[in-house]
Amino acid sequence: MTGFGKLTGVETKLLLRDPGAIFSMVIPLFILIVFSSGVAPGDTMLPALSMTVAVGLVGLYMVPTTLATYRERGILRRFSTTPVSPGALLGVQLILQLVFAVVSSALLVAVSVTVFQAAAPARVASLVAAFLLGTAAIVAVGLLIAATATSGRAANGIGVLLYFPLAFLGGVMQPVDAMPELLATIGRFTPLGLFRQAVHDAWSGAATQPLLLAIMAAYAVVIGGVAARFFRWE
């Protein structure tokens, strides 16, 4: 097995043993189960909301905490002296976190449709595009936190503190219609708000809004670029 393959295997085992990963998998499923009794069969809003929670936890909690902890402990620095570069470790981590987000979201889709009789996604291709672009935008924010946080604990705190206002503005904690107009307008253009709306549009069969996809792509490129510029290996 190559060094990259061994690294992937080790990081996968560490991810599966991480209590934070279990938390990020269980919480969206818990939200889906608890609130499903209050929605009618064929609902599309709750599954989209649950998926937003899942991806938000991965991008704003798991990604920055893991990478900042690796830097704090000198793991990235030590990799610079081995055939496997620090960049390879970073790449493996991002791939694993994306796979984790995909698995968590797929589980939510399956449970929503088969157990709680939610409507099946109407526009699968649009849903995939919204998921990938939205996840890239949210993970970019997590990378920026990881790039600037002084420690794993600091990254954890920043991610959690940022998650809740973004979730509130994005319509995850309460319906957008119940929010003041100004806050609702701001929330529509936050990473979580864009993700939730784009996923819900695709799930419900509404027409895809190219502007939402374009803004998420811009977030991914711009914020990801800033994170790469300021990311420190030591």
Tab-separated table of C-alpha atoms in Angstrom:
chain	number	residue	atom	x	y	z
A	1	MET	CA	0.000	0.000	0.000
A	2	THR	CA	1.329	3.467	-0.840
A	3	GLY	CA	2.031	6.128	1.780
A	4	PHE	CA	-1.045	8.022	0.654
A	5	GLY	CA	-3.181	4.890	0.989
A	6	LYS	CA	-1.861	4.165	4.474
A	7	LEU	CA	-2.504	7.763	5.454
A	8	THR	CA	-6.079	7.519	4.193
A	9	GLY	CA	-6.644	4.331	6.181
A	10	VAL	CA	-5.270	5.816	9.393
A	11	GLU	CA	-7.224	9.050	9.038
A	12	THR	CA	-10.415	7.122	8.317
A	13	LYS	CA	-10.013	5.117	11.522
A	14	LEU	CA	-9.362	8.288	13.513
A	15	LEU	CA	-12.427	9.954	12.013
A	16	LEU	CA	-14.680	7.019	12.867
A	17	ARG	CA	-13.412	7.062	16.458
A	18	ASP	CA	-13.895	10.807	16.848
A	19	PRO	CA	-16.803	11.649	19.221
A	20	GLY	CA	-17.322	14.817	17.207
A	21	ALA	CA	-18.077	12.732	14.125
A	22	ILE	CA	-20.716	10.763	16.025
A	23	PHE	CA	-22.203	14.026	17.295
A	24	SER	CA	-22.308	15.487	13.778
A	25	MET	CA	-24.033	12.367	12.461
A	26	VAL	CA	-26.572	11.968	15.264
A	27	ILE	CA	-27.736	15.579	15.768
A	28	PRO	CA	-29.245	16.091	12.264
A	29	LEU	CA	-30.922	12.689	12.484
A	30	PHE	CA	-32.259	13.579	15.931
A	31	ILE	CA	-33.715	16.836	14.590
A	32	LEU	CA	-35.359	14.952	11.739
A	33	ILE	CA	-36.913	12.384	14.095
A	34	VAL	CA	-38.108	14.871	16.713
A	35	PHE	CA	-39.753	17.322	14.326
A	36	SER	CA	-41.081	14.820	11.802
A	37	SER	CA	-44.238	14.264	13.863
A	38	GLY	CA	-45.256	17.857	13.204
A	39	VAL	CA	-45.096	17.758	9.414
A	40	ALA	CA	-47.380	16.167	6.873
A	41	PRO	CA	-46.346	13.342	4.520
A	42	GLY	CA	-44.693	14.692	1.396
A	43	ASP	CA	-42.865	17.451	3.284
A	44	THR	CA	-39.678	18.798	1.715
A	45	MET	CA	-38.667	21.531	4.161
A	46	LEU	CA	-37.557	19.412	7.135
A	47	PRO	CA	-35.232	17.113	5.127
A	48	ALA	CA	-33.546	20.144	3.554
A	49	LEU	CA	-33.170	21.756	6.966
A	50	SER	CA	-31.695	18.577	8.462
A	51	MET	CA	-29.200	18.305	5.618
A	52	THR	CA	-28.162	21.916	6.205
A	53	VAL	CA	-27.497	21.118	9.865
A	54	ALA	CA	-25.411	18.074	8.883
A	55	VAL	CA	-23.201	19.911	6.398
A	56	GLY	CA	-22.930	22.946	8.684
A	57	LEU	CA	-21.592	20.796	11.523
A	58	VAL	CA	-19.027	19.149	9.247
A	59	GLY	CA	-17.821	22.415	7.712
A	60	LEU	CA	-17.880	24.699	10.742
A	61	TYR	CA	-17.102	22.237	13.522
A	62	MET	CA	-15.260	19.133	12.325
A	63	VAL	CA	-13.019	20.632	9.625
A	64	PRO	CA	-11.552	23.575	11.587
A	65	THR	CA	-11.199	21.667	14.850
A	66	THR	CA	-9.367	18.749	13.250
A	67	LEU	CA	-6.959	20.797	11.135
A	68	ALA	CA	-6.167	23.364	13.839
A	69	THR	CA	-5.533	20.548	16.330
A	70	TYR	CA	-3.150	18.847	13.892
A	71	ARG	CA	-1.189	22.088	13.496
A	72	GLU	CA	-1.185	22.771	17.245
A	73	ARG	CA	0.235	19.315	17.990
A	74	GLY	CA	2.940	19.671	15.356
A	75	ILE	CA	1.566	16.860	13.210
A	76	LEU	CA	1.648	18.937	10.034
A	77	ARG	CA	5.227	20.021	10.750
A	78	ARG	CA	6.381	16.447	11.307
A	79	PHE	CA	4.816	15.346	8.029
A	80	SER	CA	7.065	17.812	6.206
A	81	THR	CA	10.025	15.506	6.981
A	82	THR	CA	8.331	12.375	5.566
A	83	PRO	CA	7.568	11.286	1.983
A	84	VAL	CA	3.926	12.172	2.652
A	85	SER	CA	3.623	15.957	2.594
A	86	PRO	CA	1.469	18.087	4.903
A	87	GLY	CA	-0.579	18.958	1.816
A	88	ALA	CA	-1.405	15.284	1.352
A	89	LEU	CA	-2.695	15.099	4.912
A	90	LEU	CA	-4.797	18.199	4.325
A	91	GLY	CA	-6.173	16.731	1.102
A	92	VAL	CA	-7.043	13.409	2.737
A	93	GLN	CA	-8.824	15.199	5.555
A	94	LEU	CA	-10.913	17.302	3.173
A	95	ILE	CA	-11.861	14.249	1.108
A	96	LEU	CA	-12.848	12.285	4.222
A	97	GLN	CA	-14.915	15.172	5.553
A	98	LEU	CA	-16.695	15.464	2.200
A	99	VAL	CA	-17.398	11.723	2.196
A	100	PHE	CA	-18.678	12.016	5.753
A	101	ALA	CA	-21.029	14.838	4.729
A	102	VAL	CA	-22.259	12.770	1.770
A	103	VAL	CA	-22.915	9.710	3.947
A	104	SER	CA	-24.679	11.757	6.617
A	105	SER	CA	-26.861	13.504	4.020
A	106	ALA	CA	-27.638	10.240	2.196
A	107	LEU	CA	-28.781	8.738	5.503
A	108	LEU	CA	-31.058	11.726	6.072
A	109	VAL	CA	-32.534	11.363	2.578
A	110	ALA	CA	-33.160	7.637	3.086
A	111	VAL	CA	-34.768	8.050	6.519
A	112	SER	CA	-36.849	11.023	5.378
A	113	VAL	CA	-38.311	9.222	2.380
A	114	THR	CA	-38.672	5.656	3.667
A	115	VAL	CA	-39.538	6.221	7.330
A	116	PHE	CA	-41.226	9.604	7.528
A	117	GLN	CA	-42.776	9.622	4.041
A	118	ALA	CA	-41.169	12.856	2.933
A	119	ALA	CA	-41.298	13.548	-0.771
A	120	ALA	CA	-38.399	12.087	-2.735
A	121	PRO	CA	-36.027	14.681	-4.237
A	122	ALA	CA	-37.655	15.956	-7.429
A	123	ARG	CA	-34.542	17.283	-9.178
A	124	VAL	CA	-31.652	14.974	-8.351
A	125	ALA	CA	-29.069	16.689	-10.575
A	126	SER	CA	-29.940	20.090	-9.113
A	127	LEU	CA	-29.775	18.631	-5.608
A	128	VAL	CA	-26.292	17.232	-6.269
A	129	ALA	CA	-25.104	20.582	-7.657
A	130	ALA	CA	-26.549	22.488	-4.689
A	131	PHE	CA	-25.017	20.011	-2.253
A	132	LEU	CA	-21.526	20.139	-3.766
A	133	LEU	CA	-21.370	23.917	-4.176
A	134	GLY	CA	-22.961	24.561	-0.785
A	135	THR	CA	-20.658	22.113	0.959
A	136	ALA	CA	-17.635	23.707	-0.727
A	137	ALA	CA	-18.743	27.150	0.469
A	138	ILE	CA	-19.325	26.015	4.053
A	139	VAL	CA	-16.082	24.025	4.218
A	140	ALA	CA	-14.224	27.087	2.889
A	141	VAL	CA	-15.435	29.004	5.952
A	142	GLY	CA	-14.198	26.133	8.128
A	143	LEU	CA	-10.803	26.244	6.417
A	144	LEU	CA	-10.557	29.972	7.108
A	145	ILE	CA	-11.248	29.284	10.791
A	146	ALA	CA	-8.583	26.565	10.784
A	147	ALA	CA	-6.133	28.907	9.069
A	148	THR	CA	-6.484	31.680	11.636
A	149	ALA	CA	-7.258	29.880	14.920
A	150	THR	CA	-4.374	29.583	17.356
A	151	SER	CA	-5.361	26.134	18.638
A	152	GLY	CA	-7.823	23.302	18.177
A	153	ARG	CA	-9.848	24.551	21.128
A	154	ALA	CA	-9.982	28.044	19.667
A	155	ALA	CA	-11.084	26.667	16.281
A	156	ASN	CA	-13.790	24.636	18.018
A	157	GLY	CA	-15.060	27.702	19.874
A	158	ILE	CA	-15.005	29.957	16.821
A	159	GLY	CA	-16.784	27.339	14.723
A	160	VAL	CA	-19.546	26.824	17.282
A	161	LEU	CA	-19.975	30.558	17.870
A	162	LEU	CA	-20.196	31.175	14.127
A	163	TYR	CA	-22.505	28.246	13.485
A	164	PHE	CA	-25.404	29.452	15.610
A	165	PRO	CA	-25.830	32.970	14.130
A	166	LEU	CA	-25.411	31.565	10.619
A	167	ALA	CA	-27.985	28.860	11.391
A	168	PHE	CA	-30.393	31.449	12.774
A	169	LEU	CA	-29.996	33.829	9.843
A	170	GLY	CA	-30.157	30.944	7.384
A	171	GLY	CA	-33.604	29.847	8.538
A	172	VAL	CA	-32.417	26.679	10.257
A	173	MET	CA	-33.661	27.571	13.737
A	174	GLN	CA	-36.922	29.222	12.714
A	175	PRO	CA	-38.872	29.846	9.495
A	176	VAL	CA	-37.564	32.682	7.381
A	177	ASP	CA	-41.102	34.090	7.153
A	178	ALA	CA	-41.110	34.627	10.927
A	179	MET	CA	-37.915	36.701	10.862
A	180	PRO	CA	-37.691	40.508	10.467
A	181	GLU	CA	-37.343	41.387	6.803
A	182	LEU	CA	-33.809	42.769	7.139
A	183	LEU	CA	-32.517	39.664	8.922
A	184	ALA	CA	-34.294	37.393	6.465
A	185	THR	CA	-32.685	39.214	3.541
A	186	ILE	CA	-29.221	38.963	5.096
A	187	GLY	CA	-29.790	35.317	5.955
A	188	ARG	CA	-30.653	34.362	2.380
A	189	PHE	CA	-27.085	35.189	1.354
A	190	THR	CA	-25.241	33.420	4.165
A	191	PRO	CA	-23.618	30.061	3.324
A	192	LEU	CA	-26.156	28.088	5.374
A	193	GLY	CA	-29.084	30.129	4.042
A	194	LEU	CA	-27.991	29.624	0.449
A	195	PHE	CA	-27.451	25.908	1.012
A	196	ARG	CA	-30.828	25.388	2.678
A	197	GLN	CA	-32.731	27.270	-0.015
A	198	ALA	CA	-30.925	25.653	-2.944
A	199	VAL	CA	-31.390	22.151	-1.512
A	200	HIS	CA	-35.055	22.810	-0.758
A	201	ASP	CA	-35.671	24.144	-4.268
A	202	ALA	CA	-34.163	21.012	-5.796
A	203	TRP	CA	-35.949	18.693	-3.394
A	204	SER	CA	-39.354	20.291	-3.922
A	205	GLY	CA	-38.992	20.569	-7.698
A	206	ALA	CA	-38.839	24.354	-7.830
A	207	ALA	CA	-36.817	25.973	-10.587
A	208	THR	CA	-33.094	26.158	-9.890
A	209	GLN	CA	-31.934	29.671	-9.021
A	210	PRO	CA	-28.565	30.162	-10.778
A	211	LEU	CA	-27.806	33.144	-8.525
A	212	LEU	CA	-27.774	30.921	-5.431
A	213	LEU	CA	-25.367	28.473	-7.057
A	214	ALA	CA	-23.148	31.295	-8.319
A	215	ILE	CA	-22.894	32.909	-4.892
A	216	MET	CA	-22.034	29.586	-3.249
A	217	ALA	CA	-19.338	29.002	-5.866
A	218	ALA	CA	-17.985	32.502	-5.240
A	219	TYR	CA	-17.887	31.855	-1.492
A	220	ALA	CA	-15.952	28.636	-2.087
A	221	VAL	CA	-13.395	30.277	-4.377
A	222	VAL	CA	-12.897	33.571	-2.508
A	223	ILE	CA	-12.998	32.331	1.090
A	224	GLY	CA	-11.097	29.173	0.176
A	225	GLY	CA	-8.430	31.310	-1.494
A	226	VAL	CA	-8.084	33.530	1.572
A	227	ALA	CA	-7.840	30.449	3.791
A	228	ALA	CA	-5.085	28.986	1.576
A	229	ARG	CA	-3.231	32.295	1.643
A	230	PHE	CA	-3.152	32.499	5.443
A	231	PHE	CA	-2.977	28.799	6.314
A	232	ARG	CA	0.046	27.989	8.480
A	233	TRP	CA	1.589	24.533	8.711
A	234	GLU	CA	3.220	25.339	12.064
